[in-house]
mmCIF file with all atom_site columns, C-alpha atoms in Angstrom:
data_model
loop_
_atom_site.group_PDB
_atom_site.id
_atom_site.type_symbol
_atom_site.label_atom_id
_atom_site.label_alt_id
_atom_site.label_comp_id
_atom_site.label_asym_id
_atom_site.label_entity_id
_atom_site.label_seq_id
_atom_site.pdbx_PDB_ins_code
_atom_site.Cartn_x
_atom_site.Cartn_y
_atom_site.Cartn_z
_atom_site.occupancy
_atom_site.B_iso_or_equiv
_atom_site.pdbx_formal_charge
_atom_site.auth_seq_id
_atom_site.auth_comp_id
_atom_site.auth_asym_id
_atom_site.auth_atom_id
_atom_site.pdbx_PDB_model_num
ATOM 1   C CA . UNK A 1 1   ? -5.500  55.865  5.425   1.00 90.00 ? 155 UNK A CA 1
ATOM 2   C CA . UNK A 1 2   ? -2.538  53.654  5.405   1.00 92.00 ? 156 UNK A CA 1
ATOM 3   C CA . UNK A 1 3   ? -3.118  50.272  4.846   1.00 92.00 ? 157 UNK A CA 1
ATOM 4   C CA . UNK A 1 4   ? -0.443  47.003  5.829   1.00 91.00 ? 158 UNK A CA 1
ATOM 5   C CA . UNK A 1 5   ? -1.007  43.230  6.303   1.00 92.00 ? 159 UNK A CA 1
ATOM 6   C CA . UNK A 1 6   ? 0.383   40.699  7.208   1.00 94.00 ? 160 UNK A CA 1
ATOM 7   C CA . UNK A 1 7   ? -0.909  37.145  5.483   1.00 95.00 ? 161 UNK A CA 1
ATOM 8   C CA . UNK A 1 8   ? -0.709  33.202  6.228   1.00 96.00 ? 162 UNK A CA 1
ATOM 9   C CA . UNK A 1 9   ? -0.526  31.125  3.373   1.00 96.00 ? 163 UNK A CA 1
ATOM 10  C CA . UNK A 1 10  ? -2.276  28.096  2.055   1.00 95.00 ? 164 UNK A CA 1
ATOM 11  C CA . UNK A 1 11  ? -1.205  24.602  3.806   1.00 94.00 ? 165 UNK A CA 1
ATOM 12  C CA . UNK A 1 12  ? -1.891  22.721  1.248   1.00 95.00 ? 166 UNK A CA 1
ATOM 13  C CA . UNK A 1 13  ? -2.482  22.835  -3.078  1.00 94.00 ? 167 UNK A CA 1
ATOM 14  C CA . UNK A 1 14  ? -5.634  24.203  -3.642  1.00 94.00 ? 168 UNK A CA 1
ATOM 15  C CA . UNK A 1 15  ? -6.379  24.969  0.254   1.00 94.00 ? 169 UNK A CA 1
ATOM 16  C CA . UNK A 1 16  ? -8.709  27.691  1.602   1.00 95.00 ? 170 UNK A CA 1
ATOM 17  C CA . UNK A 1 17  ? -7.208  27.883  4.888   1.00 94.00 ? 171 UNK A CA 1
ATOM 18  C CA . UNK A 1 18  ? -5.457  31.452  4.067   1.00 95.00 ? 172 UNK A CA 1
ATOM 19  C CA . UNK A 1 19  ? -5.676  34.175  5.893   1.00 95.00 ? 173 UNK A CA 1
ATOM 20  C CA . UNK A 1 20  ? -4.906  38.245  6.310   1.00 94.00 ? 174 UNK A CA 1
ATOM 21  C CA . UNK A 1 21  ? -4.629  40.657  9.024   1.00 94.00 ? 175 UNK A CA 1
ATOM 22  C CA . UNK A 1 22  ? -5.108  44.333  7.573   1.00 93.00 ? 176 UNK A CA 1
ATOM 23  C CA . UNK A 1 23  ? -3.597  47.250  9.495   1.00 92.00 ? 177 UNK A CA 1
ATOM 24  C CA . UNK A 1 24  ? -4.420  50.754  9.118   1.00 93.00 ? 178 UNK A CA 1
ATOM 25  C CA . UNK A 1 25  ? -3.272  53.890  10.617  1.00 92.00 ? 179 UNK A CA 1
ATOM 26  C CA . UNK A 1 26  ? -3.618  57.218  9.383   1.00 91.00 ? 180 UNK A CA 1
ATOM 27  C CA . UNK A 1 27  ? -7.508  57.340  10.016  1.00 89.00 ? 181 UNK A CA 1
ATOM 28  C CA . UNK A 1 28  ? -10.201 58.344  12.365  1.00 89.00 ? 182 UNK A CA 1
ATOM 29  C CA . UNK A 1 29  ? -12.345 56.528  14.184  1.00 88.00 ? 183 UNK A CA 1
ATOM 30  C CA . UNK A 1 30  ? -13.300 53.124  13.690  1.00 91.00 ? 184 UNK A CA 1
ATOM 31  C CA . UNK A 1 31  ? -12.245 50.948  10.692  1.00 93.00 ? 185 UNK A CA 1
ATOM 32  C CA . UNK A 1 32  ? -14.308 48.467  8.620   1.00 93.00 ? 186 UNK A CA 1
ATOM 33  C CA . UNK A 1 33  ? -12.061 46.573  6.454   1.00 93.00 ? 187 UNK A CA 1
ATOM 34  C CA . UNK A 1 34  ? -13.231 44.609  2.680   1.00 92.00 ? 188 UNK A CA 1
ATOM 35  C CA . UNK A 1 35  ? -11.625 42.002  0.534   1.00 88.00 ? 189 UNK A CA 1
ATOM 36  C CA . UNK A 1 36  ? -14.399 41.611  -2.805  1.00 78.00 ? 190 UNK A CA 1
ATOM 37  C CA . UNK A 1 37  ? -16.364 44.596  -1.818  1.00 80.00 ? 191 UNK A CA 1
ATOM 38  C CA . UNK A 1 38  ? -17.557 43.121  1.186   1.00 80.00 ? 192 UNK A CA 1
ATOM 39  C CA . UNK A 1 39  ? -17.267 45.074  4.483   1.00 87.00 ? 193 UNK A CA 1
ATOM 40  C CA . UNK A 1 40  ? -16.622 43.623  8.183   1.00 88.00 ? 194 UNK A CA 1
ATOM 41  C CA . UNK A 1 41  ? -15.610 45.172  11.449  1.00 90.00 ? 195 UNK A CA 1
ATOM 42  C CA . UNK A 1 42  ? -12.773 42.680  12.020  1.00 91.00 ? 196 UNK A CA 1
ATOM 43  C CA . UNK A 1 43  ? -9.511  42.938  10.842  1.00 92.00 ? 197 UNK A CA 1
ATOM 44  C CA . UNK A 1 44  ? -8.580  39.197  10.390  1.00 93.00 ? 198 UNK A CA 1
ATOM 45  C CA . UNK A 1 45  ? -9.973  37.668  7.192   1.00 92.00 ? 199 UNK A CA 1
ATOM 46  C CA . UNK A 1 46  ? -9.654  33.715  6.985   1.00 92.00 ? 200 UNK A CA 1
ATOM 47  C CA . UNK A 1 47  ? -10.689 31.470  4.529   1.00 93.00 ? 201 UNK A CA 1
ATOM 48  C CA . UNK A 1 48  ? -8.174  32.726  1.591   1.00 95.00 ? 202 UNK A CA 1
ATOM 49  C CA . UNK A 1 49  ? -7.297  30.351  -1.108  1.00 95.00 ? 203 UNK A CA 1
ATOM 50  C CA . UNK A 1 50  ? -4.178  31.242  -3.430  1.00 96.00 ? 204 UNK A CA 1
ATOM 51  C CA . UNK A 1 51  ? -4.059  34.168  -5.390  1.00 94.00 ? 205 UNK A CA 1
ATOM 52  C CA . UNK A 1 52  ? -4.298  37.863  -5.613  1.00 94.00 ? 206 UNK A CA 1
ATOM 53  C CA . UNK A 1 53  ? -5.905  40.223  -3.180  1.00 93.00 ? 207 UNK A CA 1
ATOM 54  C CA . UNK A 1 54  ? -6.906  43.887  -2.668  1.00 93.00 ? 208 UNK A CA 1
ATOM 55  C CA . UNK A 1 55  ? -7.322  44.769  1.114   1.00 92.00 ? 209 UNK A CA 1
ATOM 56  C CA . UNK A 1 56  ? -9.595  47.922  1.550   1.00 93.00 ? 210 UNK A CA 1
ATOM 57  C CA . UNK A 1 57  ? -9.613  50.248  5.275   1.00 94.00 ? 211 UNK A CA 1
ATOM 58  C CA . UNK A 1 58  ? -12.055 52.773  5.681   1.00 93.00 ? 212 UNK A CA 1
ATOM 59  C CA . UNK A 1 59  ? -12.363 55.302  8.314   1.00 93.00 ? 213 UNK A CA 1
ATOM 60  C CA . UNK A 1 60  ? -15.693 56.587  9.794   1.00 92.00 ? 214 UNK A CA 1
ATOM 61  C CA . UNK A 1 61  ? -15.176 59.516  7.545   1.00 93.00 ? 215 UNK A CA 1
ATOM 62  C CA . UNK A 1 62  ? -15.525 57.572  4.758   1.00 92.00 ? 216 UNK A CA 1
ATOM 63  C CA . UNK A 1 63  ? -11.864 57.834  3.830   1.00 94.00 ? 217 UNK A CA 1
ATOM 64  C CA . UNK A 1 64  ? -10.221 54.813  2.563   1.00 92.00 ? 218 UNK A CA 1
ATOM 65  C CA . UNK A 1 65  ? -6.821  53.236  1.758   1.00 94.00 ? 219 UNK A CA 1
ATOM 66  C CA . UNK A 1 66  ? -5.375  49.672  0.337   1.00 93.00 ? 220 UNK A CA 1
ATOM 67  C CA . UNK A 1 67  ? -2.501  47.430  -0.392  1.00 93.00 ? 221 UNK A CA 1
ATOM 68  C CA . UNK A 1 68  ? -2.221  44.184  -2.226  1.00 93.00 ? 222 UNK A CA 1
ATOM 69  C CA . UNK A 1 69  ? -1.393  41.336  -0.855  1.00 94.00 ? 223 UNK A CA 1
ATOM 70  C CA . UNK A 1 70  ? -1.095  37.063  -2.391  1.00 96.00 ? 224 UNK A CA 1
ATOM 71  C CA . UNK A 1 71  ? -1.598  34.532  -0.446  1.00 96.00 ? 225 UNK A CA 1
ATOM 72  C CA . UNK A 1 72  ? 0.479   31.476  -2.001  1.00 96.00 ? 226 UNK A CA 1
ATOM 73  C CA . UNK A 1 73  ? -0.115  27.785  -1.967  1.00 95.00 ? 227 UNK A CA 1
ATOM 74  C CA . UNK A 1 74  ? 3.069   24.741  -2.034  1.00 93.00 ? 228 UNK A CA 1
ATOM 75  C CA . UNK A 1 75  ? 3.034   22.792  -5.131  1.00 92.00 ? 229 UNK A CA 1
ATOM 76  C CA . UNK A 1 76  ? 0.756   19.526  -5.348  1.00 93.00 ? 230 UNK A CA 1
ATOM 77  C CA . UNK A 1 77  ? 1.664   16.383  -4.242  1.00 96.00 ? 231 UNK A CA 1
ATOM 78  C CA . UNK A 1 78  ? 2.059   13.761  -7.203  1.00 97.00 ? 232 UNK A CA 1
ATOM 79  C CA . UNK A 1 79  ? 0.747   10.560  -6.772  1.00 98.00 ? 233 UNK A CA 1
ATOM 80  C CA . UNK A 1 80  ? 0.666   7.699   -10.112 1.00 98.00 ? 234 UNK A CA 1
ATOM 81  C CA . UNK A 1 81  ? -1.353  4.513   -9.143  1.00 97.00 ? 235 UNK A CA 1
ATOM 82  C CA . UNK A 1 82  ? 0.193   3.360   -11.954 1.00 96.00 ? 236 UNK A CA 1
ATOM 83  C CA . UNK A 1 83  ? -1.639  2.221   -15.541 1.00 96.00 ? 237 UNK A CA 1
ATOM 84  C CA . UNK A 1 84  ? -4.867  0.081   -15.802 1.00 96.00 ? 238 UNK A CA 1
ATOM 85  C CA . UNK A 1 85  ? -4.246  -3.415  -15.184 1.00 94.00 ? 239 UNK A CA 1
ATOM 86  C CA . UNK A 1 86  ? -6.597  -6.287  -17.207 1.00 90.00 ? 240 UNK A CA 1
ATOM 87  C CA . UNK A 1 87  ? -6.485  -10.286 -15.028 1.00 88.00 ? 241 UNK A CA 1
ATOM 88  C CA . UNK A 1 88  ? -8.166  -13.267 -14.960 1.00 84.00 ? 242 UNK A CA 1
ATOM 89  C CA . UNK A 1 89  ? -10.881 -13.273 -12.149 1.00 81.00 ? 243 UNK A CA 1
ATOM 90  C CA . UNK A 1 90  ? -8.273  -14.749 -8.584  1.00 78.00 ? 244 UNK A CA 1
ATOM 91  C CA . UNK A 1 91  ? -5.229  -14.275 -10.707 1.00 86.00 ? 245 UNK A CA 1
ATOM 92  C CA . UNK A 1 92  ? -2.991  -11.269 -8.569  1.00 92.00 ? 246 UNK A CA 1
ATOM 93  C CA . UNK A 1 93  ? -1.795  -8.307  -10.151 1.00 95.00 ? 247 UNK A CA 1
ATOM 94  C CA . UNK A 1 94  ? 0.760   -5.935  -8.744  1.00 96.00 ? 248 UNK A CA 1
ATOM 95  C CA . UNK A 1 95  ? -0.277  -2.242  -8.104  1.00 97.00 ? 249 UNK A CA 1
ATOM 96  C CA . UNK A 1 96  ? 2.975   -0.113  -7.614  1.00 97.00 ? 250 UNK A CA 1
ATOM 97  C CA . UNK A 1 97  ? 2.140   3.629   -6.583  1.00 97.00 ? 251 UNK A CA 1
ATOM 98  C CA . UNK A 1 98  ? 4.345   6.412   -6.886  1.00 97.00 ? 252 UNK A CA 1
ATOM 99  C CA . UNK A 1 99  ? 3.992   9.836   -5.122  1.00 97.00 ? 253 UNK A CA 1
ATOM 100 C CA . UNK A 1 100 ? 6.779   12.717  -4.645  1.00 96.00 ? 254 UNK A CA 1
ATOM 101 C CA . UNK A 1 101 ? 5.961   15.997  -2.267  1.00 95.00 ? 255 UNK A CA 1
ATOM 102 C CA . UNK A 1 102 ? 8.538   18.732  -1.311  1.00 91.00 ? 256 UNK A CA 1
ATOM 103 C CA . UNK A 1 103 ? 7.713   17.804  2.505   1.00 89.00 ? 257 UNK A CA 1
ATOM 104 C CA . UNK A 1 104 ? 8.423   13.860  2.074   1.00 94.00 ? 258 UNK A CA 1
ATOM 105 C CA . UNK A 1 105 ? 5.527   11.311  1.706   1.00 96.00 ? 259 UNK A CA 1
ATOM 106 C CA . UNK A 1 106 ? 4.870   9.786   4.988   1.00 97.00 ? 260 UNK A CA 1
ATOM 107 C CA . UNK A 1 107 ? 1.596   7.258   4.330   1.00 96.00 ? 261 UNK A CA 1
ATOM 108 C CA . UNK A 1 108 ? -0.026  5.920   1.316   1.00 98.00 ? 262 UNK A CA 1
ATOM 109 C CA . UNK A 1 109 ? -3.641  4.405   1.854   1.00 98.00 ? 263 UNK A CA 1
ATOM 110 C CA . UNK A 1 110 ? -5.187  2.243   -0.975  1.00 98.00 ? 264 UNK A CA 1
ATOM 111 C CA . UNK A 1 111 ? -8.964  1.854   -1.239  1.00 97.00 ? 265 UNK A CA 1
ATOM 112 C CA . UNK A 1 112 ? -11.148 0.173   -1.089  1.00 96.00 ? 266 UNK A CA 1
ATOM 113 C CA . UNK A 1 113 ? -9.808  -2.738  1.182   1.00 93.00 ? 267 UNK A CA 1
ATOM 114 C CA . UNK A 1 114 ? -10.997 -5.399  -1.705  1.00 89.00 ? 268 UNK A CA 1
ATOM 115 C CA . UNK A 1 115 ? -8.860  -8.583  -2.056  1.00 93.00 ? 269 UNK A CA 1
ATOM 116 C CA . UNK A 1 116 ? -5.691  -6.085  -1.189  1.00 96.00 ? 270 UNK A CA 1
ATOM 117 C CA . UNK A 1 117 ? -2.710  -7.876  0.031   1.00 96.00 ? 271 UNK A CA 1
ATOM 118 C CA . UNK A 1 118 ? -1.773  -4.107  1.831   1.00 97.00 ? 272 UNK A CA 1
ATOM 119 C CA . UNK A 1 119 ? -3.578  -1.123  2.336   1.00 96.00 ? 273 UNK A CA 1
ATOM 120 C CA . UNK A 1 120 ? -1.406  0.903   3.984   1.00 97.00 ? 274 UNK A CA 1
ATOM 121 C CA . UNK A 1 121 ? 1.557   0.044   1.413   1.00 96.00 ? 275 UNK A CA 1
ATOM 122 C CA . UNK A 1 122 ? 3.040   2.147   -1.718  1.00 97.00 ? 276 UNK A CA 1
ATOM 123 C CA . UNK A 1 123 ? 3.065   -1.030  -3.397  1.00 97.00 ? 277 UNK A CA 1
ATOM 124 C CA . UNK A 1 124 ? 0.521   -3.627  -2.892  1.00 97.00 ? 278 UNK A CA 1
ATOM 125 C CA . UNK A 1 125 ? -1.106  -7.079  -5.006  1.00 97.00 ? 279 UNK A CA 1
ATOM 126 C CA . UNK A 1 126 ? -4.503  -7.489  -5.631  1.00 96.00 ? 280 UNK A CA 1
ATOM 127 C CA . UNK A 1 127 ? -6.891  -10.195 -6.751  1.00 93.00 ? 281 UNK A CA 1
ATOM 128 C CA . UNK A 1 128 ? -9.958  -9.106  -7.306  1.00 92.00 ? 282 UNK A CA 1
ATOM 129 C CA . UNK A 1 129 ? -13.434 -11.020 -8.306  1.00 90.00 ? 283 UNK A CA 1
ATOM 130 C CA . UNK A 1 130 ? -14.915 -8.195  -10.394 1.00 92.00 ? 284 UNK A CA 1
ATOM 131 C CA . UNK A 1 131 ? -13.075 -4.938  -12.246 1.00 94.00 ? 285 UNK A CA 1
ATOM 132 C CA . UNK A 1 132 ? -12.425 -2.966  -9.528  1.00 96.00 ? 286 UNK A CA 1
ATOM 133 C CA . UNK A 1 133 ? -11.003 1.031   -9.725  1.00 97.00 ? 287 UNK A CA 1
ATOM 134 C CA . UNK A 1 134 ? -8.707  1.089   -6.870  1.00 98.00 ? 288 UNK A CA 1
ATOM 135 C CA . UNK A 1 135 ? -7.144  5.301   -5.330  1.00 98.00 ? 289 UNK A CA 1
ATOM 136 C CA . UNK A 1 136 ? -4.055  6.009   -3.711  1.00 98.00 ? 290 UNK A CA 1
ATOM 137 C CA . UNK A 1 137 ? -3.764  8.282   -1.939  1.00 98.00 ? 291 UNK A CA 1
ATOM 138 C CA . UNK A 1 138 ? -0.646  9.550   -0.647  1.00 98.00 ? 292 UNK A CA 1
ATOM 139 C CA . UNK A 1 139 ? 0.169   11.814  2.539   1.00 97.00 ? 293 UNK A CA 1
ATOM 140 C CA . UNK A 1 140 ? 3.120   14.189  2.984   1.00 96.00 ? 294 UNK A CA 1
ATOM 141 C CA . UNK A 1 141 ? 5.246   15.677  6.277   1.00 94.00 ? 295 UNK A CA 1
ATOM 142 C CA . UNK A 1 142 ? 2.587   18.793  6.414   1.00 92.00 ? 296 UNK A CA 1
ATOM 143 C CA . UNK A 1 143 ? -0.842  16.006  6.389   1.00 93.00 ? 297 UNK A CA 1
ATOM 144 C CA . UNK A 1 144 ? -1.406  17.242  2.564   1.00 95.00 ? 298 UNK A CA 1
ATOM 145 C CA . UNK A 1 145 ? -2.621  14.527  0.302   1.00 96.00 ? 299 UNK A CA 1
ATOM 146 C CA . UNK A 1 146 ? -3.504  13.871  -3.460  1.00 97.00 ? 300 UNK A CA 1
ATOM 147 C CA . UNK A 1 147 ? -5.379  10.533  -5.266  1.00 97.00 ? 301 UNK A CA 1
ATOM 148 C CA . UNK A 1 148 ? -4.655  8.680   -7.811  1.00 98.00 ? 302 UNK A CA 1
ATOM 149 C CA . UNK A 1 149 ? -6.476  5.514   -9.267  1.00 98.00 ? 303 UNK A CA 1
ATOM 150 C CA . UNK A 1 150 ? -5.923  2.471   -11.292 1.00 98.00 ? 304 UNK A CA 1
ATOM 151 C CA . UNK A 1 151 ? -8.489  0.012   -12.684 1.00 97.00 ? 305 UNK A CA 1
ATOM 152 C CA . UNK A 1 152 ? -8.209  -3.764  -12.554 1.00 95.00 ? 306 UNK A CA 1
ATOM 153 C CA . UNK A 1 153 ? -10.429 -4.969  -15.477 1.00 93.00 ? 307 UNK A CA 1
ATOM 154 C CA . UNK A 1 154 ? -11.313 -8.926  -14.782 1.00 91.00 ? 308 UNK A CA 1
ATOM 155 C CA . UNK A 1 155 ? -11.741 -11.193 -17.423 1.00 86.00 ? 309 UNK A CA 1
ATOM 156 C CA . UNK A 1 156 ? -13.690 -13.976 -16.727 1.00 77.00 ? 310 UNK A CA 1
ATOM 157 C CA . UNK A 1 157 ? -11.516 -17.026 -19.060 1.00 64.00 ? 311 UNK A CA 1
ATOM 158 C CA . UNK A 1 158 ? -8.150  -17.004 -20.444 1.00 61.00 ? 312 UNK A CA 1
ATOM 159 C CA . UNK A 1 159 ? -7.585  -15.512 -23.599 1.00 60.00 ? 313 UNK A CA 1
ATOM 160 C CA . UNK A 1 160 ? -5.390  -16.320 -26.137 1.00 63.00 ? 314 UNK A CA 1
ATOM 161 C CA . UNK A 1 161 ? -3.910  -15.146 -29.555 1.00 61.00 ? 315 UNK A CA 1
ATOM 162 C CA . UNK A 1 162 ? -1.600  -17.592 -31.249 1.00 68.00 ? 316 UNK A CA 1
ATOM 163 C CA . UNK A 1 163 ? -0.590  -16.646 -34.651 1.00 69.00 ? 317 UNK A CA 1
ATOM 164 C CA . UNK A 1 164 ? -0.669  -20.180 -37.143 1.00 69.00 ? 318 UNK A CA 1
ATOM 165 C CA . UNK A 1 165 ? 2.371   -18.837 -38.912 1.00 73.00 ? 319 UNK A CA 1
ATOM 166 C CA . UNK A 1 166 ? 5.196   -16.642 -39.290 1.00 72.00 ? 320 UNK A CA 1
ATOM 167 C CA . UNK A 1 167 ? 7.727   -15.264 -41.984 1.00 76.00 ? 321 UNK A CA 1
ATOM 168 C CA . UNK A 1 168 ? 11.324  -14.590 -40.265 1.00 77.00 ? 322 UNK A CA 1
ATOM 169 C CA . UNK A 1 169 ? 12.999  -13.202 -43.691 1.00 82.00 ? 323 UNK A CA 1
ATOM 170 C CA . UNK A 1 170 ? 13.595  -9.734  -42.928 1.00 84.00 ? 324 UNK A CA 1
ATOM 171 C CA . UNK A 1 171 ? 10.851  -7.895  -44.939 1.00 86.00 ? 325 UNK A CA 1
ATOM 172 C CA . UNK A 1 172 ? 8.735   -6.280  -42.148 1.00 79.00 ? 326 UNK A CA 1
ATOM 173 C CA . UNK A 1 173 ? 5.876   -8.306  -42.305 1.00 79.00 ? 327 UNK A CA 1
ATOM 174 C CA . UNK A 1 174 ? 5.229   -11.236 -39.916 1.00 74.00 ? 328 UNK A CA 1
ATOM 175 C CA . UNK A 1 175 ? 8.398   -11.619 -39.205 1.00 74.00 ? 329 UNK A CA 1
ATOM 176 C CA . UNK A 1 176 ? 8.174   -12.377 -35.109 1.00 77.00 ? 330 UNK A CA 1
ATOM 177 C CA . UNK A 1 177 ? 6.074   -14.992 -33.330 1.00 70.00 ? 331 UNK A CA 1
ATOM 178 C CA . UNK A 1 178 ? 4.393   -13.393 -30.633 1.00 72.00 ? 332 UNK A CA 1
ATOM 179 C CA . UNK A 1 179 ? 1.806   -14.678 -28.702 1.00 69.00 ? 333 UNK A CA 1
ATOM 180 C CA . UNK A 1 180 ? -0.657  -13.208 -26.744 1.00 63.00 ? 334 UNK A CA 1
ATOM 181 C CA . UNK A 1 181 ? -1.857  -14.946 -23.783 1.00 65.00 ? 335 UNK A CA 1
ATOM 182 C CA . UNK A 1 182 ? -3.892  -13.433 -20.355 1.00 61.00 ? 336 UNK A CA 1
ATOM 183 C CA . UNK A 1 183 ? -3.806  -15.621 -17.240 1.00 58.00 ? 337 UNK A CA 1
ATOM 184 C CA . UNK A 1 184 ? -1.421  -18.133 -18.374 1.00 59.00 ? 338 UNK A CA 1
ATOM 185 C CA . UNK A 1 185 ? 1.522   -18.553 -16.630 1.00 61.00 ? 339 UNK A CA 1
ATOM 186 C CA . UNK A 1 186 ? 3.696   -21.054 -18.608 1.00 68.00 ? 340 UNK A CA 1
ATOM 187 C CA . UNK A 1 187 ? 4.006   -21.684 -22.229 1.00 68.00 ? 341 UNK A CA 1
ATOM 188 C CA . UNK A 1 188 ? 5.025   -24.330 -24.657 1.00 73.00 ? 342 UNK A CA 1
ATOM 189 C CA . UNK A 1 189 ? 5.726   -23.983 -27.835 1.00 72.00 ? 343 UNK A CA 1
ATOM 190 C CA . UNK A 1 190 ? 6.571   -25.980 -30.755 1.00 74.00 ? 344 UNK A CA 1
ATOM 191 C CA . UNK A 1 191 ? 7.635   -24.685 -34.145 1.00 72.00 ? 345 UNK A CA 1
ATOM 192 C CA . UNK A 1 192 ? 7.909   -26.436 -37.500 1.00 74.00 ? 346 UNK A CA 1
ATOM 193 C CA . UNK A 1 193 ? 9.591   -25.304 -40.528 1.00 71.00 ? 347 UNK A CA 1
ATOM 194 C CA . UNK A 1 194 ? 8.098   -26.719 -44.041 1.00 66.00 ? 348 UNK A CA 1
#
């Protein structure tokens, strides 16, 4: 028994939408046909995911042929929601998604719709009461998609570091000012030297 095919790959990364049509000539009779050891009367197998395959024919006699076959899947869509966020509960943080496909992204969708200035943007602001995960999820040309998420942590009261002093001479140790300050939006500062 001579055994052919001809296969459909995956749509999408990590579909299951594959399929194979095995052809075999050479027998007698009717032909069952088996992909894992499992026999059917039909020749069209569907629900392939990617990889390797072995497509069996067997004959009413009992003879039997195959040929290998791989059904192969497009690469993943990437999608980056960007790094975890920390605000002040109402203050509004930007969210700025990224996604790249072979096909061309044509929709992003952020969920869930809470205290989003966009949902259907790549970018969007959000001011949210409580620490909220937030996914992107981003569509390409063929309707594949991929998630991401990003978590807004919410701090209930500004917080502040101020350092009381500071030694600019070169030696590695304290030698910047920095301070540290979540939810404020202006600063004023006064120095002294001794």
């Amino acid at each position: 028994v001579v055994v052919t095919n001809n296969t459909n790959n995956v749509k999408c990364f990590n579909g299951n939408e594959g399929t194979v049509v095995i052809n075999a000539t050479g027998g007698s009779g009717f032909y069952q046909y088996s992909l894992n050891g499992v026999y059917q009367p039909d020749s069209l197998l569907t629900g392939l995911t990617a990889g390797e395959y072995t497509a069996i024919a067997q004959d009413s006699r009992g003879c039997f042929g195959s040929a290998n076959f791989t059904i192969q899947q497009p690469t993943a869509i990437f999608v980056d929601a960007g790094p975890d966020q920390v605000s002040i509960r109402g203050q509004q943080v930007a969210l700025n998604g990224t996604a790249t496909s072979p096909n061309g992204i044509i929709g992003y969708l952020w969920t869930p719709d809470v205290n989003l200035s966009c949902t259907a943007c790549q970018n969007t602001n959000a001011s949210p009461e409580a620490t909220t995960t937030y996914y992107l999820t981003a569509i390409d040309a063929d309707s594949c998609s991929n998630t991401d998420s990003v978590t807004v942590i919410v701090k209930n009261v500004v917080q502040v570091f101020t350092p009381n002093s500071f030694t600019p001479n070169g030696d590695g140790l304290n030698d910047l000012f920095e301070v540290d300050i979540l939810g404020a939006k202006n600063l004023d500062v006064t120095l002294f030297n001794r």
